[in-house]
């Protein structure tokens, strides 16, 4: 009972920040993202056997941490329950990109894990069930199950059965859409997103204002994606990232994830847009690395404008969701 799956990271245009249920990873707000192409992916093999005395996981050759194994168990238990089995799993996962690529591997990793484990157990799951399983590992993983542009609905139900990602448009909908990732620092973030979002939820009044505004933003971002309205999408993405980082800064004590180079990149992108019309939009997660949304014809201009500020720059296209490959 063994299967292998691959999945790619996703970059949120409307960000997930704050949980209403810590264990089930139910979010306070809907989020929207774009899944990246297969130049970056996690590949995960899962084998179930009665012979295994416990679950185990190797991640890029090293044993997974206790925190990781807790989240892995949540994903596996959800699938074992569906398959009515108590068998333990041996998991081998690797990323074709290093941590220093500026890309978090949790979204692609848990999406690949869910797809591989479901296949190993011979479960025929739809994307809703897979997205829910991946969400239990890491919230943002619910979106990497889906290709192209994904919309994770926060849902209402206490058991999380309506909190999963759906597709807004597939990876071929907007062929010249690009995501430029600029790695400005390879340092580990000082506060994990799990701890950071909890603190923001508990202490920031600006965050409550943000939550009121978000349903409108989600709807406008969806419309911009469907209409391939690049200028509108880039403007909304920057406003959304700024709003998130304002709430982070309003957290007590303040959460400052961006640094001097990040701020300089914001300035350069704004200058670029002033000179050329809205051709790019920056976005920052819980870290200083920039993700800049743009279109193919402007990728070189974007890269040129931030030269010298980043240690490494990678351009990606929209890509496919999780797939079972063996
Ligand atoms: O799924 P997590 O716990 O890695 O949270 C990710 C949160 C952000 O990356 C900051 C935003 C997002 O929606 O991806």
mmCIF file of C-alpha atoms in Angstrom, residues 133-317:
data_model
loop_
_atom_site.group_PDB
_atom_site.id
_atom_site.type_symbol
_atom_site.label_atom_id
_atom_site.label_comp_id
_atom_site.label_asym_id
_atom_site.label_seq_id
_atom_site.Cartn_x
_atom_site.Cartn_y
_atom_site.Cartn_z
ATOM 1 C CA UNK A 133 -6.998 16.648 4.705
ATOM 2 C CA UNK A 134 -4.146 18.924 3.563
ATOM 3 C CA UNK A 135 -5.552 21.812 5.632
ATOM 4 C CA UNK A 136 -5.117 19.738 8.796
ATOM 5 C CA UNK A 137 -1.356 19.664 8.136
ATOM 6 C CA UNK A 138 -0.980 23.364 7.341
ATOM 7 C CA UNK A 139 -3.739 25.826 6.498
ATOM 8 C CA UNK A 140 -2.187 27.117 3.303
ATOM 9 C CA UNK A 141 -1.748 23.509 2.033
ATOM 10 C CA UNK A 142 -5.511 23.369 1.431
ATOM 11 C CA UNK A 143 -4.829 25.635 -1.583
ATOM 12 C CA UNK A 144 -1.864 23.690 -3.077
ATOM 13 C CA UNK A 145 -4.183 20.739 -3.745
ATOM 14 C CA UNK A 146 -5.825 22.965 -6.371
ATOM 15 C CA UNK A 147 -4.138 24.108 -9.595
ATOM 16 C CA UNK A 148 -4.183 27.641 -11.017
ATOM 17 C CA UNK A 149 -5.985 30.147 -8.787
ATOM 18 C CA UNK A 150 -7.468 28.738 -5.574
ATOM 19 C CA UNK A 151 -10.006 30.181 -3.145
ATOM 20 C CA UNK A 152 -9.978 28.737 0.387
ATOM 21 C CA UNK A 153 -13.371 29.352 1.914
ATOM 22 C CA UNK A 154 -13.230 29.750 5.663
ATOM 23 C CA UNK A 155 -16.531 27.925 6.164
ATOM 24 C CA UNK A 156 -18.869 28.037 9.149
ATOM 25 C CA UNK A 157 -19.077 24.478 10.440
ATOM 26 C CA UNK A 158 -17.335 23.602 13.694
ATOM 27 C CA UNK A 159 -15.964 20.355 12.291
ATOM 28 C CA UNK A 160 -14.336 22.125 9.316
ATOM 29 C CA UNK A 161 -16.286 20.160 6.709
ATOM 30 C CA UNK A 162 -16.987 23.353 4.727
ATOM 31 C CA UNK A 163 -13.497 24.879 5.031
ATOM 32 C CA UNK A 164 -11.621 23.915 1.866
ATOM 33 C CA UNK A 165 -10.210 25.362 -1.357
ATOM 34 C CA UNK A 166 -11.974 25.513 -4.710
ATOM 35 C CA UNK A 167 -10.612 26.545 -8.096
ATOM 36 C CA UNK A 168 -11.279 30.089 -9.326
ATOM 37 C CA UNK A 169 -9.550 29.446 -12.689
ATOM 38 C CA UNK A 170 -7.136 26.748 -13.826
ATOM 39 C CA UNK A 171 -3.454 27.145 -14.696
ATOM 40 C CA UNK A 172 -4.119 27.803 -18.380
ATOM 41 C CA UNK A 173 -6.619 30.631 -17.743
ATOM 42 C CA UNK A 174 -3.991 33.377 -17.472
ATOM 43 C CA UNK A 175 -0.980 32.091 -19.415
ATOM 44 C CA UNK A 176 1.215 35.185 -19.169
ATOM 45 C CA UNK A 177 0.727 35.662 -15.413
ATOM 46 C CA UNK A 178 4.052 35.485 -13.532
ATOM 47 C CA UNK A 179 5.217 35.374 -9.933
ATOM 48 C CA UNK A 180 8.713 36.745 -9.337
ATOM 49 C CA UNK A 181 10.181 35.645 -6.005
ATOM 50 C CA UNK A 182 13.022 37.766 -4.651
ATOM 51 C CA UNK A 183 14.960 36.177 -1.795
ATOM 52 C CA UNK A 184 16.326 38.979 0.356
ATOM 53 C CA UNK A 185 17.159 36.894 3.414
ATOM 54 C CA UNK A 186 17.642 33.216 4.124
ATOM 55 C CA UNK A 187 17.327 33.635 7.889
ATOM 56 C CA UNK A 188 14.668 31.641 9.702
ATOM 57 C CA UNK A 189 11.727 33.840 10.730
ATOM 58 C CA UNK A 190 11.856 34.944 14.372
ATOM 59 C CA UNK A 191 8.195 34.066 15.092
ATOM 60 C CA UNK A 192 6.447 31.172 13.292
ATOM 61 C CA UNK A 193 3.267 32.005 11.388
ATOM 62 C CA UNK A 194 1.314 29.737 13.783
ATOM 63 C CA UNK A 195 2.476 31.729 16.830
ATOM 64 C CA UNK A 196 2.384 35.082 15.020
ATOM 65 C CA UNK A 197 -1.187 34.832 13.786
ATOM 66 C CA UNK A 198 -2.397 33.807 17.246
ATOM 67 C CA UNK A 199 -0.772 36.892 18.760
ATOM 68 C CA UNK A 200 -2.248 39.209 16.085
ATOM 69 C CA UNK A 201 -5.728 37.785 16.660
ATOM 70 C CA UNK A 202 -5.416 38.342 20.413
ATOM 71 C CA UNK A 203 -3.926 41.824 20.463
ATOM 72 C CA UNK A 204 -4.459 43.872 17.273
ATOM 73 C CA UNK A 205 -7.468 46.164 16.847
ATOM 74 C CA UNK A 206 -6.370 46.927 13.284
ATOM 75 C CA UNK A 207 -6.749 43.205 12.563
ATOM 76 C CA UNK A 208 -10.464 43.412 13.399
ATOM 77 C CA UNK A 209 -10.813 46.232 10.850
ATOM 78 C CA UNK A 210 -8.935 44.095 8.327
ATOM 79 C CA UNK A 211 -11.372 41.216 8.819
ATOM 80 C CA UNK A 212 -14.337 43.508 8.042
ATOM 81 C CA UNK A 213 -12.715 44.638 4.799
ATOM 82 C CA UNK A 214 -11.649 41.211 3.527
ATOM 83 C CA UNK A 215 -14.904 39.825 2.057
ATOM 84 C CA UNK A 216 -14.955 42.810 -0.345
ATOM 85 C CA UNK A 217 -11.307 42.253 -1.229
ATOM 86 C CA UNK A 218 -11.894 38.539 -1.907
ATOM 87 C CA UNK A 219 -14.721 39.331 -4.262
ATOM 88 C CA UNK A 220 -12.720 42.004 -6.146
ATOM 89 C CA UNK A 221 -9.666 39.742 -6.440
ATOM 90 C CA UNK A 222 -11.818 36.915 -7.835
ATOM 91 C CA UNK A 223 -13.295 39.284 -10.411
ATOM 92 C CA UNK A 224 -9.824 40.559 -11.373
ATOM 93 C CA UNK A 225 -8.600 36.972 -11.878
ATOM 94 C CA UNK A 226 -11.632 35.954 -13.923
ATOM 95 C CA UNK A 227 -11.355 39.117 -16.073
ATOM 96 C CA UNK A 228 -7.520 38.887 -16.291
ATOM 97 C CA UNK A 229 -7.475 42.473 -15.060
ATOM 98 C CA UNK A 230 -3.753 42.733 -14.308
ATOM 99 C CA UNK A 231 -3.707 46.370 -13.126
ATOM 100 C CA UNK A 232 -6.580 45.834 -10.705
ATOM 101 C CA UNK A 233 -5.127 42.573 -9.386
ATOM 102 C CA UNK A 234 -1.684 44.084 -8.732
ATOM 103 C CA UNK A 235 -3.221 47.074 -6.942
ATOM 104 C CA UNK A 236 -5.406 44.827 -4.750
ATOM 105 C CA UNK A 237 -2.483 42.472 -3.987
ATOM 106 C CA UNK A 238 -0.321 45.360 -2.703
ATOM 107 C CA UNK A 239 -3.147 46.837 -0.620
ATOM 108 C CA UNK A 240 -3.815 43.424 0.871
ATOM 109 C CA UNK A 241 -0.157 42.759 1.729
ATOM 110 C CA UNK A 242 0.155 46.256 3.261
ATOM 111 C CA UNK A 243 -3.006 45.648 5.312
ATOM 112 C CA UNK A 244 -1.635 42.340 6.646
ATOM 113 C CA UNK A 245 1.696 43.871 7.593
ATOM 114 C CA UNK A 246 -0.036 46.824 9.276
ATOM 115 C CA UNK A 247 -1.922 44.345 11.500
ATOM 116 C CA UNK A 248 1.330 42.513 12.198
ATOM 117 C CA UNK A 249 2.978 45.791 13.222
ATOM 118 C CA UNK A 250 -0.074 46.567 15.411
ATOM 119 C CA UNK A 251 0.365 43.231 17.268
ATOM 120 C CA UNK A 252 1.617 43.479 20.861
ATOM 121 C CA UNK A 253 4.580 43.065 20.860
ATOM 122 C CA UNK A 254 4.883 44.115 17.200
ATOM 123 C CA UNK A 255 5.591 41.470 14.563
ATOM 124 C CA UNK A 256 7.998 42.862 11.996
ATOM 125 C CA UNK A 257 8.639 40.299 9.277
ATOM 126 C CA UNK A 258 9.781 42.614 6.497
ATOM 127 C CA UNK A 259 13.173 44.339 6.486
ATOM 128 C CA UNK A 260 14.963 47.274 4.846
ATOM 129 C CA UNK A 261 15.384 45.431 1.520
ATOM 130 C CA UNK A 262 11.688 44.488 1.490
ATOM 131 C CA UNK A 263 10.752 48.144 1.932
ATOM 132 C CA UNK A 264 13.126 49.152 -0.841
ATOM 133 C CA UNK A 265 11.492 46.575 -3.139
ATOM 134 C CA UNK A 266 8.059 48.072 -2.347
ATOM 135 C CA UNK A 267 9.423 51.489 -3.280
ATOM 136 C CA UNK A 268 10.923 50.235 -6.549
ATOM 137 C CA UNK A 269 7.698 48.461 -7.563
ATOM 138 C CA UNK A 270 5.725 51.631 -6.846
ATOM 139 C CA UNK A 271 8.200 53.641 -8.958
ATOM 140 C CA UNK A 272 7.928 51.097 -11.757
ATOM 141 C CA UNK A 273 4.151 51.426 -11.704
ATOM 142 C CA UNK A 274 4.316 55.225 -11.640
ATOM 143 C CA UNK A 275 6.482 55.193 -14.764
ATOM 144 C CA UNK A 276 4.757 52.403 -16.725
ATOM 145 C CA UNK A 277 1.206 52.080 -15.467
ATOM 146 C CA UNK A 278 0.228 49.219 -13.116
ATOM 147 C CA UNK A 279 2.568 46.472 -14.315
ATOM 148 C CA UNK A 280 3.455 44.739 -11.043
ATOM 149 C CA UNK A 281 2.241 44.138 -7.496
ATOM 150 C CA UNK A 282 4.331 43.049 -4.496
ATOM 151 C CA UNK A 283 3.197 40.697 -1.775
ATOM 152 C CA UNK A 284 4.895 39.636 1.492
ATOM 153 C CA UNK A 285 4.096 36.678 3.743
ATOM 154 C CA UNK A 286 5.487 36.135 7.236
ATOM 155 C CA UNK A 287 9.015 36.975 6.089
ATOM 156 C CA UNK A 288 11.103 39.548 4.208
ATOM 157 C CA UNK A 289 11.139 37.813 0.805
ATOM 158 C CA UNK A 290 9.082 39.483 -1.923
ATOM 159 C CA UNK A 291 6.644 37.825 -4.305
ATOM 160 C CA UNK A 292 5.942 40.159 -7.194
ATOM 161 C CA UNK A 293 2.981 39.455 -9.441
ATOM 162 C CA UNK A 294 3.414 40.639 -13.016
ATOM 163 C CA UNK A 295 2.983 39.481 -16.612
ATOM 164 C CA UNK A 296 5.490 37.776 -18.898
ATOM 165 C CA UNK A 297 6.212 40.908 -20.931
ATOM 166 C CA UNK A 298 7.286 42.793 -17.799
ATOM 167 C CA UNK A 299 9.256 40.106 -15.952
ATOM 168 C CA UNK A 300 12.646 41.412 -17.088
ATOM 169 C CA UNK A 301 11.738 44.969 -16.225
ATOM 170 C CA UNK A 302 10.655 43.869 -12.727
ATOM 171 C CA UNK A 303 13.821 41.820 -12.205
ATOM 172 C CA UNK A 304 15.994 44.695 -13.440
ATOM 173 C CA UNK A 305 14.279 47.154 -11.087
ATOM 174 C CA UNK A 306 15.111 45.114 -7.963
ATOM 175 C CA UNK A 307 18.629 44.003 -8.984
ATOM 176 C CA UNK A 308 21.079 44.262 -6.132
ATOM 177 C CA UNK A 309 18.371 43.947 -3.482
ATOM 178 C CA UNK A 310 17.917 40.183 -3.657
ATOM 179 C CA UNK A 311 20.284 37.238 -3.218
ATOM 180 C CA UNK A 312 18.268 35.179 -5.664
ATOM 181 C CA UNK A 313 15.366 35.837 -8.039
ATOM 182 C CA UNK A 314 13.065 33.160 -9.521
ATOM 183 C CA UNK A 315 10.137 33.662 -11.926
ATOM 184 C CA UNK A 316 7.248 31.146 -11.925
ATOM 185 C CA UNK A 317 3.988 30.639 -13.829
#
